[in-house]
Tab-separated table of C-alpha atoms in Angstrom:
chain	number	residue	atom	x	y	z
A	252	MET	CA	8.702	-6.719	42.576
A	253	THR	CA	6.011	-5.454	44.948
A	254	LYS	CA	3.174	-3.531	43.322
A	255	ILE	CA	1.515	-0.769	45.347
A	256	VAL	CA	-1.777	0.520	43.943
A	257	PHE	CA	-3.483	3.683	45.152
A	258	VAL	CA	-7.238	3.338	44.645
A	259	SER	CA	-9.280	6.537	44.443
A	260	GLU	CA	-13.045	6.641	44.736
A	261	GLY	CA	-13.154	9.832	42.654
A	262	LEU	CA	-12.548	12.274	45.499
A	263	ILE	CA	-8.760	12.108	45.210
A	264	THR	CA	-7.241	12.502	41.753
A	265	LYS	CA	-3.907	11.380	40.381
A	266	GLN	CA	-2.948	15.058	40.170
A	267	ASP	CA	-3.736	15.449	43.886
A	268	LEU	CA	-1.139	12.793	44.649
A	269	GLU	CA	1.430	14.245	42.289
A	270	VAL	CA	1.075	17.794	43.632
A	271	ARG	CA	1.708	16.483	47.156
A	272	LYS	CA	4.580	14.303	45.894
A	273	ILE	CA	3.050	11.183	47.407
A	274	PRO	CA	4.588	8.823	44.804
A	275	GLN	CA	7.984	10.225	45.841
A	276	MET	CA	7.176	9.430	49.474
A	277	LEU	CA	7.279	5.774	48.465
A	278	ASP	CA	10.847	6.088	47.197
A	279	GLU	CA	12.117	4.890	50.568
A	280	PHE	CA	10.827	1.431	49.587
A	281	LYS	CA	12.774	1.278	46.311
A	282	PRO	CA	15.442	-1.005	47.824
A	283	TYR	CA	12.695	-3.623	48.225
A	284	GLY	CA	11.729	-3.333	44.566
A	285	ILE	CA	8.398	-1.569	44.153
A	286	GLU	CA	6.069	-0.449	41.387
A	287	PHE	CA	3.458	2.273	42.003
A	288	ALA	CA	0.168	2.629	40.125
A	289	PHE	CA	-2.974	4.748	40.398
A	290	SER	CA	-6.469	3.380	39.795
A	291	GLU	CA	-9.908	4.952	40.019
A	292	ASP	CA	-12.888	3.041	41.430
A	293	LEU	CA	-16.257	4.747	40.947
A	294	GLY	CA	-18.312	1.735	42.015
A	295	ALA	CA	-19.600	3.178	45.308
A	296	LEU	CA	-20.041	6.655	43.854
A	297	SER	CA	-22.066	5.364	40.893
A	298	GLY	CA	-24.169	3.155	43.145
A	299	ALA	CA	-25.091	6.213	45.222
A	300	GLY	CA	-26.153	8.318	42.262
A	301	GLY	CA	-22.908	10.284	42.129
A	302	ASN	CA	-23.272	11.564	45.706
A	303	MET	CA	-20.075	10.968	47.679
A	304	ARG	CA	-21.674	11.705	51.057
A	305	GLU	CA	-24.486	9.243	50.336
A	306	ALA	CA	-21.971	6.620	49.200
A	307	ASN	CA	-19.991	6.979	52.414
A	308	LEU	CA	-23.086	6.794	54.612
A	309	ARG	CA	-24.335	3.720	52.785
A	310	LEU	CA	-20.962	2.013	53.171
A	311	GLU	CA	-21.007	2.766	56.907
A	312	LYS	CA	-24.533	1.378	57.308
A	313	GLU	CA	-24.538	-1.535	54.873
A	314	GLY	CA	-20.921	-2.427	54.266
A	315	PRO	CA	-19.473	-2.846	50.751
A	316	GLY	CA	-21.619	-5.732	49.470
A	317	TRP	CA	-23.753	-3.492	47.238
A	318	VAL	CA	-20.812	-1.976	45.354
A	319	GLU	CA	-20.387	-3.092	41.719
A	320	HIS	CA	-16.923	-2.570	40.233
A	321	THR	CA	-16.146	-2.179	36.548
A	322	PRO	CA	-14.122	-4.882	34.779
A	323	GLN	CA	-11.451	-2.288	34.069
A	324	PHE	CA	-11.009	-1.486	37.746
A	325	LEU	CA	-10.938	-5.135	38.790
A	326	GLU	CA	-8.241	-5.766	36.191
A	327	SER	CA	-6.196	-2.848	37.564
A	328	ILE	CA	-5.868	-4.478	41.006
A	329	GLN	CA	-5.358	-8.110	40.038
A	330	ASP	CA	-1.570	-7.957	40.447
A	331	ALA	CA	-1.464	-5.583	43.440
A	332	ASP	CA	0.471	-6.722	46.505
A	333	ILE	CA	-0.484	-3.635	48.545
A	334	ILE	CA	-3.513	-1.390	48.044
A	335	ILE	CA	-4.067	2.024	49.600
A	336	MET	CA	-7.696	3.123	49.490
A	337	HIS	CA	-10.000	5.746	50.964
A	338	TYR	CA	-13.799	5.456	50.588
A	339	SER	CA	-13.970	2.703	47.964
A	340	GLY	CA	-15.876	-0.458	48.790
A	341	ALA	CA	-13.831	-3.614	49.260
A	342	GLY	CA	-16.268	-6.525	49.097
A	343	ARG	CA	-15.900	-10.129	47.952
A	344	GLN	CA	-15.680	-9.101	44.294
A	345	PHE	CA	-12.786	-6.800	45.199
A	346	PHE	CA	-10.807	-9.494	47.045
A	347	GLU	CA	-11.494	-12.165	44.421
A	348	ALA	CA	-10.013	-9.851	41.787
A	349	ALA	CA	-6.986	-8.788	43.863
A	350	ARG	CA	-5.723	-12.339	44.148
A	351	LYS	CA	-2.130	-11.327	44.994
A	352	LEU	CA	-3.127	-8.807	47.650
A	353	LYS	CA	-1.406	-9.100	51.007
A	354	LEU	CA	-1.957	-5.705	52.662
A	355	LEU	CA	-4.925	-3.311	52.401
A	356	CYS	CA	-4.376	0.130	53.957
A	357	VAL	CA	-7.558	2.143	54.511
A	358	MET	CA	-7.063	5.914	54.772
A	359	ARG	CA	-9.822	6.384	57.334
A	360	SER	CA	-10.355	5.668	61.003
A	361	GLY	CA	-12.732	2.741	60.511
A	362	VAL	CA	-13.059	-0.149	58.050
A	363	GLU	CA	-16.817	-0.116	57.514
A	364	ASN	CA	-16.159	-0.076	53.765
A	365	VAL	CA	-14.287	-3.396	53.921
A	366	ASP	CA	-15.783	-6.889	54.033
A	367	MET	CA	-13.562	-8.168	56.819
A	368	ALA	CA	-14.746	-11.766	56.434
A	369	ALA	CA	-13.708	-11.704	52.764
A	370	ALA	CA	-10.358	-10.193	53.738
A	371	GLU	CA	-9.820	-13.016	56.226
A	372	ALA	CA	-10.826	-15.630	53.673
A	373	HIS	CA	-8.286	-14.302	51.179
A	374	GLY	CA	-5.510	-13.914	53.763
A	375	VAL	CA	-5.332	-10.126	53.493
A	376	THR	CA	-4.167	-7.942	56.372
A	377	VAL	CA	-6.332	-4.833	56.767
A	378	CYS	CA	-5.017	-1.701	58.484
A	379	ALA	CA	-6.922	1.482	59.283
A	380	SER	CA	-5.789	5.066	59.938
A	381	PRO	CA	-7.517	5.970	63.220
A	382	GLY	CA	-5.458	9.059	63.908
A	383	ARG	CA	-5.764	10.744	60.525
A	384	ALA	CA	-8.393	13.277	61.580
A	385	ALA	CA	-7.508	13.300	65.261
A	386	GLU	CA	-6.191	16.862	65.409
A	387	PRO	CA	-9.090	18.698	63.701
A	388	VAL	CA	-11.750	16.501	65.323
A	389	ALA	CA	-10.265	17.093	68.775
A	390	ASP	CA	-10.235	20.830	68.076
A	391	PHE	CA	-13.856	20.690	66.985
A	392	ALA	CA	-15.083	18.653	69.950
A	393	VAL	CA	-13.598	21.179	72.365
A	394	THR	CA	-15.035	24.024	70.268
A	395	LEU	CA	-18.517	22.554	70.629
A	396	MET	CA	-18.080	22.248	74.391
A	397	LEU	CA	-17.027	25.878	74.712
A	398	ALA	CA	-19.764	27.136	72.392
A	399	LEU	CA	-22.470	25.268	74.295
A	400	MET	CA	-21.127	26.260	77.697
A	401	ARG	CA	-20.970	29.955	76.741
A	402	ARG	CA	-24.313	29.791	74.894
A	403	LEU	CA	-22.771	31.236	71.752
A	404	PRO	CA	-25.684	30.416	69.408
A	405	SER	CA	-28.199	32.293	71.563
A	406	ASN	CA	-25.774	35.116	72.389
A	407	ASP	CA	-24.651	35.665	68.806
A	408	MET	CA	-25.799	39.041	67.456
A	409	GLY	CA	-24.098	38.782	64.064
A	410	GLY	CA	-26.610	39.222	61.252
A	411	LYS	CA	-29.479	39.801	63.690
A	412	GLY	CA	-29.551	43.579	63.278
A	413	ALA	CA	-30.036	44.361	66.955
A	414	TRP	CA	-28.288	44.272	70.308
A	415	LYS	CA	-29.164	41.294	72.469
A	416	ASP	CA	-29.056	41.470	76.256
A	417	SER	CA	-27.534	38.433	77.925
A	418	VAL	CA	-29.046	36.605	80.845
A	419	MET	CA	-26.686	36.541	83.810
A	420	GLY	CA	-25.937	33.246	85.489
A	421	LEU	CA	-26.826	30.870	82.638
A	422	GLU	CA	-23.328	30.458	81.201
A	423	GLY	CA	-20.980	27.971	82.790
A	424	MET	CA	-17.217	27.540	83.075
A	425	MET	CA	-14.961	24.694	82.071
A	426	LYS	CA	-13.119	25.089	85.366
A	427	ASN	CA	-14.533	22.620	87.891
A	428	SER	CA	-16.618	20.921	85.172
A	429	THR	CA	-16.364	17.169	84.627
A	430	VAL	CA	-15.775	16.044	81.047
A	431	GLY	CA	-16.589	12.421	80.297
A	432	LEU	CA	-14.915	10.799	77.288
A	433	LEU	CA	-16.735	7.769	75.908
A	434	GLY	CA	-13.823	5.903	74.358
A	435	PHE	CA	-10.176	6.816	74.836
A	436	GLY	CA	-8.518	6.353	71.489
A	437	ALA	CA	-6.376	8.784	69.503
A	438	ILE	CA	-8.974	11.560	69.291
A	439	ALA	CA	-10.143	11.369	72.898
A	440	GLN	CA	-6.544	11.510	74.075
A	441	LYS	CA	-5.977	14.699	72.088
A	442	VAL	CA	-9.186	16.156	73.523
A	443	ALA	CA	-7.834	15.413	76.992
A	444	VAL	CA	-4.573	17.233	76.216
A	445	ARG	CA	-6.507	20.278	74.998
A	446	LEU	CA	-8.720	20.372	78.084
A	447	LYS	CA	-6.008	19.996	80.726
A	448	GLY	CA	-5.386	23.730	80.916
A	449	PHE	CA	-9.030	24.543	81.647
A	450	GLY	CA	-8.970	23.093	85.151
A	451	CYS	CA	-11.710	20.545	84.559
A	452	THR	CA	-11.907	16.951	85.761
A	453	LEU	CA	-11.432	14.372	83.014
A	454	ILE	CA	-12.914	10.883	83.186
A	455	THR	CA	-13.231	8.125	80.597
A	456	TYR	CA	-14.874	4.770	80.051
A	457	ASP	CA	-13.071	2.451	77.655
A	458	PRO	CA	-12.680	-1.258	78.489
A	459	TRP	CA	-9.880	-1.607	75.908
A	460	THR	CA	-7.601	1.187	77.121
A	461	CYS	CA	-4.890	0.536	79.680
A	462	GLN	CA	-5.113	2.580	82.848
A	463	ASP	CA	-1.513	3.793	82.566
A	464	LYS	CA	-2.302	5.610	79.315
A	465	ALA	CA	-5.233	7.459	80.902
A	466	GLU	CA	-3.332	8.285	84.083
A	467	GLY	CA	-0.451	9.655	82.043
A	468	LEU	CA	-2.812	12.280	80.624
A	469	GLY	CA	-4.464	13.050	83.945
A	470	VAL	CA	-7.658	11.180	83.111
A	471	ASP	CA	-9.477	8.944	85.587
A	472	MET	CA	-10.993	5.712	84.307
A	473	VAL	CA	-14.443	4.806	85.594
A	474	ASP	CA	-15.697	1.261	85.968
A	475	THR	CA	-19.005	1.545	84.125
A	476	VAL	CA	-20.528	3.548	81.295
A	477	GLU	CA	-23.371	4.436	83.655
A	478	GLU	CA	-20.974	6.192	86.019
A	479	LEU	CA	-19.544	8.145	83.087
A	480	PHE	CA	-22.969	9.456	82.083
A	481	ARG	CA	-24.033	10.251	85.641
A	482	ARG	CA	-20.934	12.291	86.479
A	483	ALA	CA	-20.290	14.175	83.245
A	484	ASP	CA	-21.107	17.832	82.696
A	485	PHE	CA	-19.933	17.289	79.118
A	486	LEU	CA	-20.165	13.809	77.598
A	487	SER	CA	-18.036	13.594	74.440
A	488	VAL	CA	-18.399	10.480	72.268
A	489	HIS	CA	-15.208	9.051	70.768
A	490	ALA	CA	-15.915	5.333	70.428
A	491	ARG	CA	-15.473	3.263	67.295
A	492	LEU	CA	-18.758	2.094	65.742
A	493	THR	CA	-19.293	-1.677	65.852
A	494	GLN	CA	-22.306	-3.964	65.598
A	495	GLU	CA	-22.158	-4.397	69.363
A	496	ASN	CA	-22.277	-0.711	70.300
A	497	TYR	CA	-24.689	0.539	67.637
A	498	GLY	CA	-27.133	2.912	69.342
A	499	MET	CA	-25.393	2.499	72.708
A	500	VAL	CA	-26.119	6.109	73.727
A	501	ASN	CA	-29.799	5.406	74.316
A	502	GLY	CA	-32.640	6.816	76.362
A	503	ARG	CA	-31.564	4.921	79.463
A	504	LEU	CA	-28.113	6.525	79.504
A	505	LEU	CA	-29.383	9.967	78.498
A	506	ASN	CA	-31.834	9.882	81.403
A	507	MET	CA	-28.896	9.324	83.758
A	508	MET	CA	-27.243	12.600	82.724
A	509	LYS	CA	-27.539	15.810	84.698
A	510	PRO	CA	-30.192	18.230	83.416
A	511	THR	CA	-27.352	20.755	83.066
A	512	ALA	CA	-25.149	18.400	81.018
A	513	TYR	CA	-24.278	18.503	77.324
A	514	LEU	CA	-23.708	15.658	74.848
A	515	ILE	CA	-21.065	15.992	72.099
A	516	ASN	CA	-20.765	13.621	69.126
A	517	THR	CA	-18.032	14.056	66.520
A	518	ALA	CA	-17.560	10.285	66.069
A	519	ARG	CA	-20.196	8.149	64.300
A	520	ALA	CA	-23.936	8.816	64.067
A	521	GLY	CA	-24.745	5.155	64.679
A	522	LEU	CA	-23.436	5.348	68.238
A	523	ILE	CA	-26.453	7.442	69.277
A	524	ASP	CA	-30.151	6.607	69.312
A	525	GLU	CA	-31.226	9.813	67.576
A	526	GLU	CA	-34.886	9.501	68.518
A	527	ALA	CA	-33.932	9.208	72.167
A	528	LEU	CA	-31.655	12.237	71.857
A	529	VAL	CA	-34.398	14.328	70.248
A	530	LYS	CA	-36.716	13.390	73.085
A	531	ALA	CA	-34.069	14.270	75.699
A	532	LEU	CA	-33.528	17.676	74.087
A	533	GLU	CA	-37.234	18.399	73.686
A	534	ASN	CA	-37.935	17.451	77.306
A	535	HIS	CA	-34.784	19.229	78.567
A	536	THR	CA	-33.599	15.984	80.125
A	537	ILE	CA	-30.187	17.367	79.222
A	538	ALA	CA	-29.206	21.000	78.634
A	539	GLY	CA	-28.145	20.576	75.030
A	540	ALA	CA	-25.997	18.829	72.466
A	541	GLY	CA	-23.322	19.476	69.837
A	542	ILE	CA	-23.700	17.012	66.961
A	543	ASP	CA	-21.633	16.803	63.769
A	544	VAL	CA	-22.699	13.388	62.410
A	545	PHE	CA	-26.189	12.172	61.524
A	546	SER	CA	-27.810	8.950	60.333
A	547	ASP	CA	-29.270	10.849	57.364
A	548	GLU	CA	-27.048	13.406	55.654
A	549	PRO	CA	-28.032	15.948	54.642
A	550	LEU	CA	-30.699	16.199	57.315
A	551	PRO	CA	-34.184	16.288	55.774
A	552	ASP	CA	-36.152	19.529	55.906
A	553	GLY	CA	-38.053	19.873	59.160
A	554	HIS	CA	-35.883	17.445	61.114
A	555	PRO	CA	-35.995	18.238	64.855
A	556	PHE	CA	-32.218	18.783	64.895
A	557	LEU	CA	-32.780	21.725	62.535
A	558	LYS	CA	-35.459	23.260	64.741
A	559	LEU	CA	-34.417	22.696	68.347
A	560	GLY	CA	-32.870	25.659	70.118
A	561	ASN	CA	-30.623	23.671	72.450
A	562	ILE	CA	-28.474	21.933	69.840
A	563	ILE	CA	-25.540	22.978	67.701
A	564	ALA	CA	-25.863	20.890	64.534
A	565	THR	CA	-22.972	21.079	62.049
A	566	PRO	CA	-22.800	19.396	58.597
A	567	HIS	CA	-20.180	16.687	59.249
A	568	VAL	CA	-17.224	19.076	59.192
A	569	ALA	CA	-15.272	18.120	62.327
A	570	GLY	CA	-12.581	16.306	60.363
A	571	ASN	CA	-11.910	19.262	58.077
A	572	GLY	CA	-8.706	21.155	58.685
A	573	GLY	CA	-5.283	21.087	57.105
A	574	ASP	CA	-4.548	18.903	54.087
A	575	PHE	CA	-6.623	15.769	54.606
A	576	ILE	CA	-4.801	13.825	51.886
A	577	LEU	CA	-1.412	14.373	53.487
A	578	ARG	CA	-2.881	13.599	56.919
A	579	SER	CA	-4.495	10.436	55.599
A	580	ILE	CA	-1.454	9.013	53.801
A	581	GLU	CA	0.793	9.039	56.875
A	582	SER	CA	-0.618	5.868	58.421
A	583	PRO	CA	-0.596	3.736	55.220
A	584	ILE	CA	3.024	4.654	54.540
A	585	ASN	CA	3.912	3.710	58.091
A	586	GLU	CA	2.112	0.357	57.715
A	587	ILE	CA	3.938	-0.327	54.443
A	588	ARG	CA	7.157	0.376	56.321
A	589	HIS	CA	6.136	-2.287	58.877
A	590	TYR	CA	5.247	-4.659	56.031
A	591	PHE	CA	8.684	-4.561	54.457
A	592	ARG	CA	10.485	-4.721	57.798
A	593	GLY	CA	8.408	-7.643	59.011
A	594	GLU	CA	7.247	-5.636	62.036
A	595	PRO	CA	3.849	-5.664	63.801
A	596	TYR	CA	1.394	-3.228	62.257
A	597	SER	CA	0.282	-0.154	64.162
A	598	TYR	CA	-3.431	-0.396	63.351
A	599	GLN	CA	-4.129	-3.911	62.135
A	600	MET	CA	-7.877	-4.598	62.146
A	601	ASN	CA	-7.860	-8.372	61.632
A	602	GLU	CA	-5.808	-11.417	62.569
A	603	ASN	CA	-4.137	-12.108	59.224
A	604	ARG	CA	-0.437	-11.365	58.973
A	605	ALA	CA	0.736	-10.672	55.437
A	606	VAL	CA	3.918	-12.486	54.493
A	607	ILE	CA	6.207	-11.129	51.789
């Protein structure tokens, strides 16, 4: 018997799963002999004072080492073979308790909330769900480009109580613009598909993407990140956050951009040196930015991002759209399918290979 445990951090309830008939989705695995259970882990939420956004940000910055689990939760996972989780923290305490665990499926694009060294030490395969928010995030990234290009914030008259005359010649066009995609994973590829009809030139820098994949979508790969920043009229960030690329969008790269160029970030806040970006916006080194993710959320009162006139700052909403639970469960179910069939995983994040 293989036990599959769904671990909720408090955001997703057992009723949420039942309404969407997610337990029934697992019926395809009944021939293998499965048992399904639901468990709630409020360790990260409690450690962040009951604030889910703060818990998530802390997990992204610090990892899961600070999370303290209750004895009841640890007992609930001790006989789990497969765990599906969302924003819970999986540190050493987690893996020591789940001593039968073979496969951990994380319902998010990254695994910042997982102690990967502990997973390796306990022989657990960890899989992520990088495409779960790809559709809404791709929509949002393109929306920010269009809004910045057409100067929608400054042209908006709604709620202002008066007609506003536009200034001719300041708005651009996507046609003949060059869009640079920093990273070419699932989201960037969907952005490329959305932009093809606008008549713009698409370029990307991603050392881990094969050229055939980019060429198939009409995207040219450039040899260096510097070339990407120099050529782009819109630079959209879609890289995964790692220790190596933390703060990679720094003052040096921003200074290489055209003064008419815009920076878009719907990925991770840690990819951008925010102080350098504020300086670039204040000095008009670049024309503007569309930013959805920040190192501090919510932004503190008086933060420059809340005062600058050449930025669209949105409260981490790019991934909203559709039913996020149904979107997020697709990848774990697919990985469980691979597990039982003995097939390679789609989004394995470590070297361990779980054996039934």
